[in-house]
Tab-separated table of N, CA and C in Angstrom:
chain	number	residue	atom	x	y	z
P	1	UNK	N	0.825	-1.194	0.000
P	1	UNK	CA	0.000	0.000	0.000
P	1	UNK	C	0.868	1.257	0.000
P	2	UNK	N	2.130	1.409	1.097
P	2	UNK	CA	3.058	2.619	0.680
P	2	UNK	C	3.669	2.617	-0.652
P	3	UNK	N	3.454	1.830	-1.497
P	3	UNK	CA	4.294	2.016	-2.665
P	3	UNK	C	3.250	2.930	-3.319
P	4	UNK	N	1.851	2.582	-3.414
P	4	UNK	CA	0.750	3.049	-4.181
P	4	UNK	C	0.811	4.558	-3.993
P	5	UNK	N	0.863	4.850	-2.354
P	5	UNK	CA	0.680	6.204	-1.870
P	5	UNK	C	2.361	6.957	-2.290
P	6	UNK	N	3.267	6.486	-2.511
P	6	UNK	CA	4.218	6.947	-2.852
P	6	UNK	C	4.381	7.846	-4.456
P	7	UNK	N	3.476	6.399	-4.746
P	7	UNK	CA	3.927	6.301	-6.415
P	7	UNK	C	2.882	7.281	-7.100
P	8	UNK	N	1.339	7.526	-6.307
P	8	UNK	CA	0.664	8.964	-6.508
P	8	UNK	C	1.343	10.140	-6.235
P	9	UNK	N	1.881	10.554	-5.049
P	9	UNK	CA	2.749	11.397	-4.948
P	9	UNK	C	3.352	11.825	-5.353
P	10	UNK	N	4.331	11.361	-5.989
P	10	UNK	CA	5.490	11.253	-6.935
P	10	UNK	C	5.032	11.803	-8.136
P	11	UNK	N	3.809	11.416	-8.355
P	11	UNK	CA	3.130	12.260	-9.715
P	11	UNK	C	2.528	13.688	-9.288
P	12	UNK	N	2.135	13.891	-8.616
P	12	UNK	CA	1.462	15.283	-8.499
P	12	UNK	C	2.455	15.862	-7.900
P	13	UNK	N	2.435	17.613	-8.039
P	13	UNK	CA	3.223	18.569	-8.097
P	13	UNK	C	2.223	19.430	-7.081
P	14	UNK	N	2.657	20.284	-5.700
P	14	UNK	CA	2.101	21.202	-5.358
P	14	UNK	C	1.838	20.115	-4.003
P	15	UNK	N	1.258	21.324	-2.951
P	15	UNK	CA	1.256	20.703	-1.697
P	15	UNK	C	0.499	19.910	-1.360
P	16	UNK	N	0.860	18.702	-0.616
P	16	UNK	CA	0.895	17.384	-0.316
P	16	UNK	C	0.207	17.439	1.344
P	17	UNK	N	-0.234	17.524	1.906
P	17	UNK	CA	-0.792	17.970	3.438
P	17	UNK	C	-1.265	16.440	4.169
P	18	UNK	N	-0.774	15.623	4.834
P	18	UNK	CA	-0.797	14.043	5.550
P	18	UNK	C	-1.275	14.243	7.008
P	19	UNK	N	-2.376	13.494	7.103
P	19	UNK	CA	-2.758	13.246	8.596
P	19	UNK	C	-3.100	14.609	9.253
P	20	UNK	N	-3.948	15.115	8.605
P	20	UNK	CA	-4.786	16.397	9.072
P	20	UNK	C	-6.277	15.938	9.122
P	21	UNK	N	-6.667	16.489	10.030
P	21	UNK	CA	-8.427	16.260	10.481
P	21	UNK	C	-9.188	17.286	9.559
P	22	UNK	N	-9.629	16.706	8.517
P	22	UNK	CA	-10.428	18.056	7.599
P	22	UNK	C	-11.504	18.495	8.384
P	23	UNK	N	-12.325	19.350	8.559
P	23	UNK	CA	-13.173	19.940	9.371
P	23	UNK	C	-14.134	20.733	8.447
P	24	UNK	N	-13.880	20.917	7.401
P	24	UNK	CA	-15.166	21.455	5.746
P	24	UNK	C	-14.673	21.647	5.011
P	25	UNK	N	-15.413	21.018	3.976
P	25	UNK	CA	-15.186	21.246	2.424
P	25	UNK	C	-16.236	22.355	1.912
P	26	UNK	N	-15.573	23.322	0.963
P	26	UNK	CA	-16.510	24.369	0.609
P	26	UNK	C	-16.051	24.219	-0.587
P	27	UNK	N	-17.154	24.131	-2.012
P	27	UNK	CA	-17.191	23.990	-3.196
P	27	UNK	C	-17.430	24.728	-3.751
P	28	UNK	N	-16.751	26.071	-4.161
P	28	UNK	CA	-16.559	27.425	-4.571
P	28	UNK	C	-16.663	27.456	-6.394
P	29	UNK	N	-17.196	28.464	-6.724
P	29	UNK	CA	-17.011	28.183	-8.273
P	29	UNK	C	-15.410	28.198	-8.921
P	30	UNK	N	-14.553	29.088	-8.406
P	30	UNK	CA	-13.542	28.792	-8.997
P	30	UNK	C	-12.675	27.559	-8.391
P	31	UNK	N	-12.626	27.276	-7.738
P	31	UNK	CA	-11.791	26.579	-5.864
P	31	UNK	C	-12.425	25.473	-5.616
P	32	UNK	N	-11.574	25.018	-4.719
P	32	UNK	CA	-12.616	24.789	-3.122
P	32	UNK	C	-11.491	24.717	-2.415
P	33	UNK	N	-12.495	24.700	-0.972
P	33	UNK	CA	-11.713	26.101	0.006
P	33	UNK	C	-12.085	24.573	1.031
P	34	UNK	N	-10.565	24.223	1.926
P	34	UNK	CA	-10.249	23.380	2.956
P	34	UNK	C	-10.306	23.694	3.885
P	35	UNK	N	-11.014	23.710	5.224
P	35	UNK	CA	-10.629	24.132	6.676
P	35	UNK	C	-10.015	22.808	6.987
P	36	UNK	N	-8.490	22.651	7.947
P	36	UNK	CA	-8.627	21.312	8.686
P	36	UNK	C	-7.589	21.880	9.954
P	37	UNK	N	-7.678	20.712	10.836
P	37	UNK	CA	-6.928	20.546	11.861
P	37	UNK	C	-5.206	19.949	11.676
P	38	UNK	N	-4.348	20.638	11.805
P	38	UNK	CA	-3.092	20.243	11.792
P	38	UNK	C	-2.392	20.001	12.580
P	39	UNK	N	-2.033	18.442	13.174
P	39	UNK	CA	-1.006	17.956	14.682
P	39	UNK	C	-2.358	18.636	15.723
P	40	UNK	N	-3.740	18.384	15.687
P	40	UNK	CA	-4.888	18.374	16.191
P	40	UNK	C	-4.819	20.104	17.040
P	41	UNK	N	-4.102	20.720	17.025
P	41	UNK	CA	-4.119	22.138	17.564
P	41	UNK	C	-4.247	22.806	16.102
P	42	UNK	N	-2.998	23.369	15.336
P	42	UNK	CA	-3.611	24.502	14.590
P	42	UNK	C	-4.610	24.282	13.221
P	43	UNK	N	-5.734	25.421	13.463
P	43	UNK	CA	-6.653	25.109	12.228
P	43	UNK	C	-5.782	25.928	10.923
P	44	UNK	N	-6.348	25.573	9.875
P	44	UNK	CA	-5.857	26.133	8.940
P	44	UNK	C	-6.749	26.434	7.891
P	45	UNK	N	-6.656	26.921	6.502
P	45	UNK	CA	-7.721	27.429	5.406
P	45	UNK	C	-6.928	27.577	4.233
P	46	UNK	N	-7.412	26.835	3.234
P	46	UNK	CA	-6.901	27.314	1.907
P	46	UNK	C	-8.047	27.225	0.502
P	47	UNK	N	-7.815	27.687	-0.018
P	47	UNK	CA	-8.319	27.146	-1.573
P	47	UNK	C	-7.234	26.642	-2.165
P	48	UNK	N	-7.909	25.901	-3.062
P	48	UNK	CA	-7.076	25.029	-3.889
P	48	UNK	C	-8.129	24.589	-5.041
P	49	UNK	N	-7.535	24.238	-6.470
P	49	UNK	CA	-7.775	24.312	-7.746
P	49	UNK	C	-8.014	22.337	-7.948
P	50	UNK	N	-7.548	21.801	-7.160
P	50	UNK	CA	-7.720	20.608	-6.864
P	50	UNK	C	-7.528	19.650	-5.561
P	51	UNK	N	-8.363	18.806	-5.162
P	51	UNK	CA	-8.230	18.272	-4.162
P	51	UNK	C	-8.394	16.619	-4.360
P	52	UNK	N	-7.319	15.782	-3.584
P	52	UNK	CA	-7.524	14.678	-3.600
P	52	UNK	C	-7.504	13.963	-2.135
P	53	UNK	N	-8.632	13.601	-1.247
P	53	UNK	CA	-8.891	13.270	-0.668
P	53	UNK	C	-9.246	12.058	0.059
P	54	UNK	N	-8.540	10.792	0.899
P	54	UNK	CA	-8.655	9.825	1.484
P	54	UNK	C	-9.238	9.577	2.311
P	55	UNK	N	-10.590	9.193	2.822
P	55	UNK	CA	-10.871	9.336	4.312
P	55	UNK	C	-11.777	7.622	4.535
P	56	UNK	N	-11.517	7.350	5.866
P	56	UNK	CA	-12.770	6.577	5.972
P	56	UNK	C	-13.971	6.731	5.960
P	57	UNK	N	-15.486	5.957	5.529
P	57	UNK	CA	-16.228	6.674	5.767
P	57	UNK	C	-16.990	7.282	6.814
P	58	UNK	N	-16.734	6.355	7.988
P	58	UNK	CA	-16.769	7.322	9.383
P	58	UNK	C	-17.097	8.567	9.505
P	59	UNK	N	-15.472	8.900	8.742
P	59	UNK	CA	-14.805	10.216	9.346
P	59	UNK	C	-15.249	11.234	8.192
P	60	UNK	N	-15.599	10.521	6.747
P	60	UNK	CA	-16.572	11.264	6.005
P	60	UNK	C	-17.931	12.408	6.387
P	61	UNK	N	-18.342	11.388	7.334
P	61	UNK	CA	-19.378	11.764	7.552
P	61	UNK	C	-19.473	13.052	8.968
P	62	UNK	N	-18.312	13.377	9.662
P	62	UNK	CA	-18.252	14.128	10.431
P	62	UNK	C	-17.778	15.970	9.713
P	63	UNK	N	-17.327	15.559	8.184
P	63	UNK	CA	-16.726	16.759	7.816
P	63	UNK	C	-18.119	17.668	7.336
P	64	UNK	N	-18.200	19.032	7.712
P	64	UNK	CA	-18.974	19.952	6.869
P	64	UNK	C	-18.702	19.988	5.675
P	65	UNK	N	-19.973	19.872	4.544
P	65	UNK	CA	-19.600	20.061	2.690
P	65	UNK	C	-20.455	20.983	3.092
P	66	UNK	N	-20.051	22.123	1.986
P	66	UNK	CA	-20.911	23.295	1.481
P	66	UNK	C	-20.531	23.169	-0.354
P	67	UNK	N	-21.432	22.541	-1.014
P	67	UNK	CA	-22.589	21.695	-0.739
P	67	UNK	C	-23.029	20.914	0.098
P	68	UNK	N	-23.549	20.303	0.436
P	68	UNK	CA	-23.863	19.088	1.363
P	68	UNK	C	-23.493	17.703	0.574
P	69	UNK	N	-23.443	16.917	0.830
P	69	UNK	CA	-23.642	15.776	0.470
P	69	UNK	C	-24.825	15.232	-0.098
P	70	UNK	N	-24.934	14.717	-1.080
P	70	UNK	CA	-26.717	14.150	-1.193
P	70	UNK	C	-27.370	13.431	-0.050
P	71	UNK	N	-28.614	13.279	0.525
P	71	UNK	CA	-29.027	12.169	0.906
P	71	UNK	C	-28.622	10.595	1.060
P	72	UNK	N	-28.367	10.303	-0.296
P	72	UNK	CA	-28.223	9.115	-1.016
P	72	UNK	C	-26.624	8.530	-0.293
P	73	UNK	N	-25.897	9.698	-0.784
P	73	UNK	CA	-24.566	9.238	-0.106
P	73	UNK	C	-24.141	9.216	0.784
P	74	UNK	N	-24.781	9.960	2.085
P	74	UNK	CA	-24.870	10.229	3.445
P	74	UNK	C	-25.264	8.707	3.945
P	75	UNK	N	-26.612	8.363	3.645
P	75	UNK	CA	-26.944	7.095	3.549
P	75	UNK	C	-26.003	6.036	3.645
P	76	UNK	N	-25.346	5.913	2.306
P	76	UNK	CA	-24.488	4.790	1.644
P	76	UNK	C	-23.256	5.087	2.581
P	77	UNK	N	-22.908	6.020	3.335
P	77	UNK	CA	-21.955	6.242	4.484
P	77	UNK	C	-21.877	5.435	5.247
P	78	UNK	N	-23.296	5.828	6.025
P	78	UNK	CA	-23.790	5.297	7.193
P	78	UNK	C	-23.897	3.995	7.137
P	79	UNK	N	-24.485	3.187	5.817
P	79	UNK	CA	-24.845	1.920	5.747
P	79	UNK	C	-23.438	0.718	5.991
P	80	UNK	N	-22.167	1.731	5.528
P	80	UNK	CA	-21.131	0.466	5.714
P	80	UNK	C	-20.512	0.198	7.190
P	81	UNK	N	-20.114	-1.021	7.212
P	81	UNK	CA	-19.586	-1.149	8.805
P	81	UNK	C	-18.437	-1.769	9.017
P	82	UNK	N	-17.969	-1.166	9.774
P	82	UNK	CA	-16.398	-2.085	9.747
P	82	UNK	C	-16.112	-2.631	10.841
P	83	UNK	N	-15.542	-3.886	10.479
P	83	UNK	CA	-15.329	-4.684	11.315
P	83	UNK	C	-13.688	-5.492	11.716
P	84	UNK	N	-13.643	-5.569	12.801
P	84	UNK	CA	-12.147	-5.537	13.241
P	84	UNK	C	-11.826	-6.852	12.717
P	85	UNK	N	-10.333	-6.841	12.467
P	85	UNK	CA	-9.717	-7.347	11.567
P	85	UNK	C	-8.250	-7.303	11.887
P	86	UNK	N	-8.071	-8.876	12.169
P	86	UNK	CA	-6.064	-9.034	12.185
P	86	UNK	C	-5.793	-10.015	10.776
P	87	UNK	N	-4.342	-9.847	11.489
P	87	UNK	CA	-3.499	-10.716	9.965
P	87	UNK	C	-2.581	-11.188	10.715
P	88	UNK	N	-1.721	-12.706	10.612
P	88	UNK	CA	-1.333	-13.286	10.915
P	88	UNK	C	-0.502	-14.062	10.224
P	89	UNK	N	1.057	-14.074	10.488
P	89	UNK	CA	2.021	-14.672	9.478
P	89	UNK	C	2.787	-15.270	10.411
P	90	UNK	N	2.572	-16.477	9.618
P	90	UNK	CA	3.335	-17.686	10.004
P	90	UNK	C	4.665	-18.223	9.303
């Protein structure tokens, strides 16, 4: 899996921001504009011309969209469940 996240990286140009608590997405006509939490103390704000975003859906569902989210996908959020899970090598 770090090779994958490497090997995206490696392709895109421009800032890279890891293990921040997003806190709203705002979907601006030219933009969209990020609030998040950084090292869980400082907030921060930007626009940006593109965004690529990882989250569980959990934690999906705690961020403000301006838009909102549809119904439908709020839903399809809520509906998945996760369940704990080891791995074991012998």
């Amino acid at each position: 899996m770090q090779q994958l996240i490497e090997a995206v990286a490696g392709a895109l140009t421009g800032q890279i921001t890891c293990n921040a608590t997003v806190k709203k997405i705002q979907v601006e006509e030219t933009a969209t504009r990020i609030t998040w939490h950084q090292l869980g103390l400082l907030t921060k704000e930007e626009k940006f011309d593109y965004v690529l975003m990882t989250v569980p859906l959990p934690a999906l569902l705690k961020i403000d969209f301006h838009p909102s989210l549809s119904s439908l996908k709020r839903e399809a959020a809520r509906g998945v469940s996760y369940e704990n899970a080891g791995k074991l090598l012998l």
